[in-house]
PDB file of C-alpha atoms in Angstrom:
ATOM      1  CA  MET A  46      70.588 112.390  81.425  1.00 46.00           C
ATOM      2  CA  TRP A  47      72.825 109.312  81.575  1.00 39.00           C
ATOM      3  CA  ARG A  48      75.880 111.435  82.265  1.00 48.00           C
ATOM      4  CA  ALA A  49      74.151 113.052  85.250  1.00 41.00           C
ATOM      5  CA  LEU A  50      73.152 109.647  86.646  1.00 35.00           C
ATOM      6  CA  ILE A  51      76.717 108.357  86.304  1.00 39.00           C
ATOM      7  CA  VAL A  52      78.033 111.422  88.144  1.00 37.00           C
ATOM      8  CA  LEU A  53      75.414 110.925  90.868  1.00 37.00           C
ATOM      9  CA  PHE A  54      76.364 107.296  91.421  1.00 38.00           C
ATOM     10  CA  ALA A  55      80.078 108.128  91.410  1.00 39.00           C
ATOM     11  CA  MET A  56      79.579 110.865  94.015  1.00 38.00           C
ATOM     12  CA  SER A  57      77.436 108.560  96.151  1.00 38.00           C
ATOM     13  CA  ALA A  58      80.186 105.945  96.072  1.00 37.00           C
ATOM     14  CA  LEU A  59      82.797 108.498  97.105  1.00 36.00           C
ATOM     15  CA  VAL A  60      80.698 109.795  99.970  1.00 38.00           C
ATOM     16  CA  GLY A  61      80.010 106.258 101.154  1.00 40.00           C
ATOM     17  CA  CYS A  62      83.749 105.500 101.326  1.00 40.00           C
ATOM     18  CA  ALA A  63      84.415 107.738 104.316  1.00 45.00           C
ATOM     19  CA  SER A  64      85.499 105.494 107.152  1.00 60.00           C
ATOM     20  CA  PRO A  65      84.422 106.165 110.726  1.00 71.00           C
ATOM     21  CA  SER A  66      87.471 104.291 112.080  1.00 79.00           C
ATOM     22  CA  THR A  67      91.135 103.814 111.219  1.00 86.00           C
ATOM     23  CA  THR A  68      93.656 101.167 112.179  1.00 90.00           C
ATOM     24  CA  ASN A  69      97.448 101.478 112.158  1.00 95.00           C
ATOM     25  CA  MET A  70      99.266  98.244 112.884  1.00 96.00           C
ATOM     26  CA  ILE A  71     102.062  98.382 115.476  1.00 96.00           C
ATOM     27  CA  GLY A  72     102.193  94.677 116.348  1.00 95.00           C
ATOM     28  CA  THR A  73     101.203  91.300 114.982  1.00 95.00           C
ATOM     29  CA  ALA A  74      97.574  90.720 114.038  1.00 96.00           C
ATOM     30  CA  ARG A  75      95.789  87.632 115.279  1.00 96.00           C
ATOM     31  CA  ALA A  76      92.790  85.751 113.951  1.00 97.00           C
ATOM     32  CA  PRO A  77      89.694  88.011 113.875  1.00 97.00           C
ATOM     33  CA  LEU A  78      87.243  87.841 116.758  1.00 97.00           C
ATOM     34  CA  SER A  79      83.691  89.062 117.213  1.00 97.00           C
ATOM     35  CA  ALA A  80      83.258  92.572 118.611  1.00 97.00           C
ATOM     36  CA  GLU A  81      81.398  91.082 121.596  1.00 97.00           C
ATOM     37  CA  GLN A  82      84.650  89.402 122.691  1.00 97.00           C
ATOM     38  CA  VAL A  83      86.470  92.763 122.972  1.00 98.00           C
ATOM     39  CA  THR A  84      86.648  94.492 126.365  1.00 97.00           C
ATOM     40  CA  VAL A  85      87.266  98.238 126.695  1.00 97.00           C
ATOM     41  CA  TYR A  86      89.866  99.094 129.344  1.00 97.00           C
ATOM     42  CA  LEU A  87      90.348 102.496 130.948  1.00 96.00           C
ATOM     43  CA  GLN A  88      93.625 101.446 132.646  1.00 96.00           C
ATOM     44  CA  ASP A  89      96.445  99.124 131.557  1.00 96.00           C
ATOM     45  CA  PRO A  90      95.602  95.500 132.330  1.00 95.00           C
ATOM     46  CA  PRO A  91      98.438  93.528 134.029  1.00 93.00           C
ATOM     47  CA  CYS A  92      99.639  91.651 130.907  1.00 94.00           C
ATOM     48  CA  PHE A  93      98.961  92.752 127.343  1.00 96.00           C
ATOM     49  CA  GLU A  94     100.486  93.035 123.880  1.00 96.00           C
ATOM     50  CA  ALA A  95      99.797  96.090 121.684  1.00 97.00           C
ATOM     51  CA  ILE A  96      98.510  95.221 118.205  1.00 97.00           C
ATOM     52  CA  ALA A  97      97.233  98.429 116.571  1.00 97.00           C
ATOM     53  CA  LEU A  98      96.465 102.108 117.107  1.00 97.00           C
ATOM     54  CA  LEU A  99      92.775 102.853 116.585  1.00 97.00           C
ATOM     55  CA  THR A 100      90.708 105.968 116.018  1.00 95.00           C
ATOM     56  CA  ALA A 101      86.953 106.179 115.633  1.00 93.00           C
ATOM     57  CA  THR A 102      84.239 108.809 115.245  1.00 90.00           C
ATOM     58  CA  SER A 103      80.476 108.842 115.551  1.00 87.00           C
ATOM     59  CA  ASP A 104      80.269 110.359 112.041  1.00 84.00           C
ATOM     60  CA  ALA A 105      77.448 108.818 109.976  1.00 77.00           C
ATOM     61  CA  SER A 106      76.139 106.889 112.992  1.00 75.00           C
ATOM     62  CA  PHE A 107      72.750 108.636 112.728  1.00 79.00           C
ATOM     63  CA  THR A 108      72.728 109.213 116.489  1.00 74.00           C
ATOM     64  CA  PHE A 109      72.167 112.544 118.146  1.00 75.00           C
ATOM     65  CA  SER A 110      72.424 112.228 121.917  1.00 85.00           C
ATOM     66  CA  GLU A 111      75.901 112.446 123.390  1.00 85.00           C
ATOM     67  CA  GLN A 112      75.595 109.012 125.008  1.00 91.00           C
ATOM     68  CA  ALA A 113      74.400 107.378 121.778  1.00 89.00           C
ATOM     69  CA  GLN A 114      77.318 108.960 119.903  1.00 90.00           C
ATOM     70  CA  MET A 115      79.823 107.699 122.486  1.00 91.00           C
ATOM     71  CA  ASP A 116      78.233 104.235 122.330  1.00 93.00           C
ATOM     72  CA  ALA A 117      78.710 104.300 118.530  1.00 92.00           C
ATOM     73  CA  VAL A 118      82.375 105.315 118.915  1.00 93.00           C
ATOM     74  CA  LEU A 119      83.079 102.544 121.426  1.00 95.00           C
ATOM     75  CA  ARG A 120      81.277  99.994 119.228  1.00 95.00           C
ATOM     76  CA  ARG A 121      83.447 101.050 116.271  1.00 94.00           C
ATOM     77  CA  LEU A 122      86.625 100.746 118.369  1.00 96.00           C
ATOM     78  CA  ARG A 123      85.618  97.228 119.461  1.00 97.00           C
ATOM     79  CA  GLU A 124      84.805  96.264 115.844  1.00 96.00           C
ATOM     80  CA  ALA A 125      88.169  97.586 114.598  1.00 96.00           C
ATOM     81  CA  ALA A 126      90.004  95.776 117.389  1.00 97.00           C
ATOM     82  CA  ALA A 127      88.154  92.528 116.656  1.00 97.00           C
ATOM     83  CA  ARG A 128      89.191  92.697 112.977  1.00 96.00           C
ATOM     84  CA  VAL A 129      92.885  92.564 113.986  1.00 97.00           C
ATOM     85  CA  GLY A 130      92.287  89.820 116.569  1.00 97.00           C
ATOM     86  CA  ALA A 131      92.504  91.961 119.694  1.00 97.00           C
ATOM     87  CA  ASN A 132      90.472  90.956 122.739  1.00 97.00           C
ATOM     88  CA  GLY A 133      90.758  94.412 124.280  1.00 97.00           C
ATOM     89  CA  VAL A 134      90.873  98.134 123.555  1.00 97.00           C
ATOM     90  CA  LEU A 135      92.868 100.364 125.862  1.00 97.00           C
ATOM     91  CA  LEU A 136      90.998 103.680 125.645  1.00 96.00           C
ATOM     92  CA  LYS A 137      93.486 106.564 125.492  1.00 96.00           C
ATOM     93  CA  ARG A 138      91.447 109.659 124.657  1.00 94.00           C
ATOM     94  CA  THR A 139      87.938 110.831 123.841  1.00 93.00           C
ATOM     95  CA  GLY A 140      86.855 114.137 122.386  1.00 89.00           C
ATOM     96  CA  GLU A 141      84.737 115.945 119.850  1.00 88.00           C
ATOM     97  CA  GLN A 142      85.196 117.242 116.334  1.00 77.00           C
ATOM     98  CA  ARG A 143      83.052 119.276 114.020  1.00 72.00           C
ATOM     99  CA  ASP A 144      80.887 117.074 111.791  1.00 61.00           C
ATOM    100  CA  ASN A 145      82.316 116.852 108.282  1.00 56.00           C
ATOM    101  CA  SER A 146      79.372 115.066 106.688  1.00 53.00           C
ATOM    102  CA  VAL A 147      78.955 115.500 102.977  1.00 51.00           C
ATOM    103  CA  TYR A 148      75.554 115.157 101.410  1.00 49.00           C
ATOM    104  CA  VAL A 149      74.513 114.562  97.827  1.00 51.00           C
ATOM    105  CA  GLY A 150      71.039 115.371  96.588  1.00 51.00           C
ATOM    106  CA  THR A 151      69.349 115.257  93.230  1.00 56.00           C
ATOM    107  CA  GLY A 152      66.437 117.059  91.733  1.00 52.00           C
ATOM    108  CA  VAL A 153      64.369 117.043  88.593  1.00 53.00           C
ATOM    109  CA  ARG A 154      62.430 120.125  87.563  1.00 55.00           C
ATOM    110  CA  ASN A 155      60.033 120.778  84.755  1.00 54.00           C
ATOM    111  CA  TYR A 156      60.653 124.110  83.028  1.00 56.00           C
ATOM    112  CA  GLY A 157      57.693 124.648  80.723  1.00 61.00           C
ATOM    113  CA  GLY A 158      57.966 121.271  79.036  1.00 61.00           C
ATOM    114  CA  ASN A 159      61.768 121.017  79.358  1.00 64.00           C
ATOM    115  CA  VAL A 160      63.036 118.749  82.107  1.00 60.00           C
ATOM    116  CA  GLY A 161      66.138 119.761  84.065  1.00 59.00           C
ATOM    117  CA  PHE A 162      68.208 117.459  86.232  1.00 59.00           C
ATOM    118  CA  GLY A 163      70.574 118.729  88.935  1.00 59.00           C
ATOM    119  CA  ILE A 164      72.928 117.444  91.581  1.00 60.00           C
ATOM    120  CA  ASN A 165      73.499 119.301  94.851  1.00 51.00           C
ATOM    121  CA  ILE A 166      76.631 118.619  96.851  1.00 53.00           C
ATOM    122  CA  GLY A 167      77.302 120.251 100.188  1.00 47.00           C
ATOM    123  CA  LYS A 168      78.606 119.899 103.725  1.00 49.00           C
ATOM    124  CA  SER A 169      76.832 119.909 107.047  1.00 49.00           C
ATOM    125  CA  PHE A 170      78.297 122.298 109.620  1.00 52.00           C
ATOM    126  CA  GLY A 171      77.530 123.008 113.241  1.00 54.00           C
ATOM    127  CA  LEU A 172      77.075 119.452 114.467  1.00 72.00           C
ATOM    128  CA  MET A 173      79.655 117.717 116.644  1.00 82.00           C
ATOM    129  CA  ASP A 174      80.855 114.118 116.438  1.00 88.00           C
ATOM    130  CA  LYS A 175      82.349 112.144 119.307  1.00 90.00           C
ATOM    131  CA  THR A 176      85.866 110.796 118.753  1.00 92.00           C
ATOM    132  CA  ALA A 177      88.073 108.270 120.514  1.00 94.00           C
ATOM    133  CA  GLU A 178      91.599 106.937 120.275  1.00 96.00           C
ATOM    134  CA  GLY A 179      92.728 103.629 121.662  1.00 96.00           C
ATOM    135  CA  VAL A 180      95.128 100.744 121.342  1.00 97.00           C
ATOM    136  CA  ALA A 181      93.960  97.320 120.176  1.00 97.00           C
ATOM    137  CA  ILE A 182      95.532  94.895 122.637  1.00 98.00           C
ATOM    138  CA  TRP A 183      95.748  91.176 123.327  1.00 97.00           C
ATOM    139  CA  VAL A 184      95.224  90.634 127.045  1.00 97.00           C
ATOM    140  CA  SER A 185      96.896  87.505 128.368  1.00 93.00           C
ATOM    141  CA  GLU A 186      95.639  85.742 131.462  1.00 87.00           C
ATOM    142  CA  ASN A 187      99.130  84.525 132.361  1.00 85.00           C
ATOM    143  CA  CYS A 188     101.974  86.983 132.858  1.00 80.00           C
ATOM    144  CA  ASP A 189     105.301  85.488 131.830  1.00 67.00           C
TER     145      ASP A 189
END
């Protein structure tokens, strides 16, 4: 029984480690900001410095409408940009990908006085996640 519980907790930890956003540094990070201070740009602002390449998905956002999924993606881009001190995200591309969610379930059954414990691991197919790629940028008010 203990072995099964340890496996369950280990699998839960692994599943929980999937990140809905990635950051690849291409410039110098600045002091972190709050996500509310990050503006999303659809076109290049006049003066900016690139800090990092960002990707984000709506995976594990527990949203179902297309707009709610896109809102989750943009929120994750702003959060990732804020962590590297960017005050802007230059949105480069949006799209969709098949949902790769993994689920872990447990069950206990009574077999005529004997108790059985099982772990079910599987993947969810057929759902689509929103995706986005952008550049974390520092937008300067003064062009030098």
